[in-house]
PDB file of C-alpha atoms in Angstrom:
ATOM      1  CA  MET M  85     -17.649-201.045 -99.535  1.00 53.00           C
ATOM      2  CA  ALA M  86     -18.488-204.734 -99.984  1.00 57.00           C
ATOM      3  CA  MET M  87     -18.153-206.034-103.514  1.00 60.00           C
ATOM      4  CA  HIS M  88     -21.344-207.359-105.203  1.00 85.00           C
ATOM      5  CA  ASN M  89     -21.064-211.089-106.009  1.00 90.00           C
ATOM      6  CA  PRO M  90     -17.345-211.376-106.462  1.00 96.00           C
ATOM      7  CA  PRO M  91     -16.003-213.956-108.889  1.00 95.00           C
ATOM      8  CA  HIS M  92     -14.485-217.089-107.649  1.00 97.00           C
ATOM      9  CA  PRO M  93     -10.752-217.150-108.247  1.00 97.00           C
ATOM     10  CA  GLY M  94     -11.046-219.888-110.698  1.00 98.00           C
ATOM     11  CA  GLU M  95     -13.375-217.772-112.804  1.00 97.00           C
ATOM     12  CA  PHE M  96     -10.825-214.955-112.613  1.00 98.00           C
ATOM     13  CA  ILE M  97      -8.036-217.305-113.718  1.00 98.00           C
ATOM     14  CA  ARG M  98     -10.073-218.413-116.751  1.00 98.00           C
ATOM     15  CA  GLU M  99     -11.287-214.994-117.744  1.00 98.00           C
ATOM     16  CA  ILE M 100      -8.064-213.046-117.163  1.00 97.00           C
ATOM     17  CA  TYR M 101      -5.258-215.493-117.956  1.00 98.00           C
ATOM     18  CA  LEU M 102      -6.514-218.572-119.791  1.00 98.00           C
ATOM     19  CA  GLU M 103      -9.111-217.400-122.343  1.00 98.00           C
ATOM     20  CA  PRO M 104      -7.375-214.237-123.610  1.00 98.00           C
ATOM     21  CA  PHE M 105      -4.081-216.068-124.189  1.00 98.00           C
ATOM     22  CA  ALA M 106      -5.495-219.427-125.249  1.00 98.00           C
ATOM     23  CA  ILE M 107      -3.940-221.321-122.486  1.00 98.00           C
ATOM     24  CA  THR M 108      -5.496-224.569-121.450  1.00 98.00           C
ATOM     25  CA  GLY M 109      -6.080-225.766-117.973  1.00 97.00           C
ATOM     26  CA  ARG M 110      -3.704-228.694-118.718  1.00 98.00           C
ATOM     27  CA  GLN M 111      -0.969-226.176-119.702  1.00 98.00           C
ATOM     28  CA  LEU M 112      -1.334-224.152-116.682  1.00 98.00           C
ATOM     29  CA  SER M 113      -1.546-227.207-114.307  1.00 98.00           C
ATOM     30  CA  ALA M 114       1.876-228.400-115.656  1.00 98.00           C
ATOM     31  CA  LYS M 115       3.297-224.989-114.921  1.00 98.00           C
ATOM     32  CA  LEU M 116       1.894-225.080-111.405  1.00 98.00           C
ATOM     33  CA  GLY M 117       3.074-228.637-110.789  1.00 98.00           C
ATOM     34  CA  VAL M 118      -0.395-229.959-109.918  1.00 98.00           C
ATOM     35  CA  SER M 119      -2.668-232.556-111.618  1.00 98.00           C
ATOM     36  CA  PRO M 120      -5.150-231.255-114.146  1.00 98.00           C
ATOM     37  CA  SER M 121      -8.030-232.461-112.131  1.00 98.00           C
ATOM     38  CA  THR M 122      -6.761-230.407-109.141  1.00 98.00           C
ATOM     39  CA  LEU M 123      -6.609-227.200-111.240  1.00 98.00           C
ATOM     40  CA  ASN M 124      -9.995-227.964-112.872  1.00 98.00           C
ATOM     41  CA  ARG M 125     -11.750-228.175-109.437  1.00 98.00           C
ATOM     42  CA  VAL M 126     -10.374-224.605-108.889  1.00 98.00           C
ATOM     43  CA  LEU M 127     -11.242-223.454-112.340  1.00 98.00           C
ATOM     44  CA  ASN M 128     -14.895-224.682-112.054  1.00 97.00           C
ATOM     45  CA  GLY M 129     -15.286-223.348-108.459  1.00 96.00           C
ATOM     46  CA  SER M 130     -15.731-226.641-106.677  1.00 97.00           C
ATOM     47  CA  SER M 131     -12.406-226.090-104.741  1.00 97.00           C
ATOM     48  CA  GLY M 132     -11.048-222.974-103.311  1.00 97.00           C
ATOM     49  CA  ILE M 133      -7.491-221.464-103.379  1.00 98.00           C
ATOM     50  CA  SER M 134      -5.492-223.023-100.504  1.00 97.00           C
ATOM     51  CA  SER M 135      -2.249-221.283 -99.269  1.00 98.00           C
ATOM     52  CA  GLU M 136      -0.250-223.852-101.265  1.00 98.00           C
ATOM     53  CA  MET M 137      -2.093-223.096-104.406  1.00 98.00           C
ATOM     54  CA  ALA M 138      -1.735-219.348-103.754  1.00 98.00           C
ATOM     55  CA  LEU M 139       2.062-219.846-103.727  1.00 98.00           C
ATOM     56  CA  ARG M 140       1.960-221.793-106.919  1.00 98.00           C
ATOM     57  CA  LEU M 141      -0.292-219.297-108.611  1.00 98.00           C
ATOM     58  CA  SER M 142       1.843-216.396-107.482  1.00 98.00           C
ATOM     59  CA  ILE M 143       4.871-217.875-109.133  1.00 98.00           C
ATOM     60  CA  ALA M 144       3.176-219.012-112.399  1.00 98.00           C
ATOM     61  CA  LEU M 145       0.703-216.087-113.010  1.00 97.00           C
ATOM     62  CA  GLY M 146       2.011-213.179-110.803  1.00 94.00           C
ATOM     63  CA  ARG M 147       0.149-211.356-108.081  1.00 96.00           C
ATOM     64  CA  THR M 148       1.009-212.011-104.456  1.00 98.00           C
ATOM     65  CA  PRO M 149       0.093-215.217-102.632  1.00 98.00           C
ATOM     66  CA  GLU M 150      -1.938-212.873-100.271  1.00 98.00           C
ATOM     67  CA  SER M 151      -3.991-211.372-103.116  1.00 98.00           C
ATOM     68  CA  TRP M 152      -4.971-214.893-104.312  1.00 98.00           C
ATOM     69  CA  LEU M 153      -6.097-215.728-100.649  1.00 98.00           C
ATOM     70  CA  ALA M 154      -7.785-212.470-100.331  1.00 98.00           C
ATOM     71  CA  MET M 155      -9.828-213.180-103.469  1.00 97.00           C
ATOM     72  CA  GLN M 156     -10.913-216.430-102.137  1.00 98.00           C
ATOM     73  CA  ASP M 157     -11.808-215.058 -98.683  1.00 97.00           C
ATOM     74  CA  THR M 158     -13.856-212.246-100.430  1.00 97.00           C
ATOM     75  CA  PHE M 159     -15.657-214.894-102.407  1.00 97.00           C
ATOM     76  CA  ASP M 160     -16.331-217.123 -99.520  1.00 97.00           C
ATOM     77  CA  LEU M 161     -17.486-214.263 -97.191  1.00 96.00           C
ATOM     78  CA  TRP M 162     -19.980-213.028 -99.888  1.00 96.00           C
ATOM     79  CA  GLN M 163     -21.329-216.599-100.268  1.00 95.00           C
ATOM     80  CA  SER M 164     -21.669-217.078 -96.660  1.00 96.00           C
ATOM     81  CA  ARG M 165     -23.543-213.624 -96.244  1.00 95.00           C
ATOM     82  CA  GLN M 166     -26.117-215.008 -98.735  1.00 94.00           C
ATOM     83  CA  THR M 167     -26.888-218.201 -96.790  1.00 95.00           C
ATOM     84  CA  VAL M 168     -25.870-218.034 -93.154  1.00 96.00           C
ATOM     85  CA  ASN M 169     -28.759-217.256 -90.662  1.00 96.00           C
ATOM     86  CA  LEU M 170     -27.288-215.148 -87.907  1.00 94.00           C
ATOM     87  CA  ASP M 171     -30.554-214.363 -86.030  1.00 95.00           C
ATOM     88  CA  GLY M 172     -29.545-216.527 -83.097  1.00 95.00           C
ATOM     89  CA  VAL M 173     -26.045-214.869 -82.673  1.00 95.00           C
ATOM     90  CA  GLU M 174     -25.767-212.409 -79.777  1.00 95.00           C
ATOM     91  CA  ARG M 175     -23.013-209.921 -79.064  1.00 94.00           C
ATOM     92  CA  MET M 176     -20.856-210.939 -76.031  1.00 94.00           C
ATOM     93  CA  ASP M 177     -20.887-208.330 -73.206  1.00 92.00           C
ATOM     94  CA  PHE M 178     -17.330-208.557 -71.731  1.00 92.00           C
ATOM     95  CA  ASP M 179     -18.003-206.080 -69.053  1.00 87.00           C
ATOM     96  CA  ALA M 180     -21.058-208.103 -67.613  1.00 79.00           C
ATOM     97  CA  ALA M 181     -18.919-211.351 -68.061  1.00 74.00           C
ATOM     98  CA  ARG M 182     -16.101-209.869 -65.891  1.00 79.00           C
ATOM     99  CA  SER M 183     -18.370-208.690 -62.997  1.00 72.00           C
ATOM    100  CA  GLY M 184     -20.632-211.651 -62.983  1.00 60.00           C
TER     101      GLY M 184
END
């Protein structure tokens, strides 16, 4: 079952880790070993979770790197489904391609 409008991982980090524990982005960026501006781009949704960031978040916040990447993929796929026009895409018929 597809999730309806999943949160960006940055929103998740803000709502689950930062706000309830009164942790600032600057404090988390220091723990992650990244610049505050790098983390801020993730937190405000203008950058996604890279594999490197997933490894860093896994150590600093817990969860597996795979779960951080899956969260980003789920968000990206949902966004694409809202905007990408697939009307011109056709299924490839491999049996016809082999015989022709």
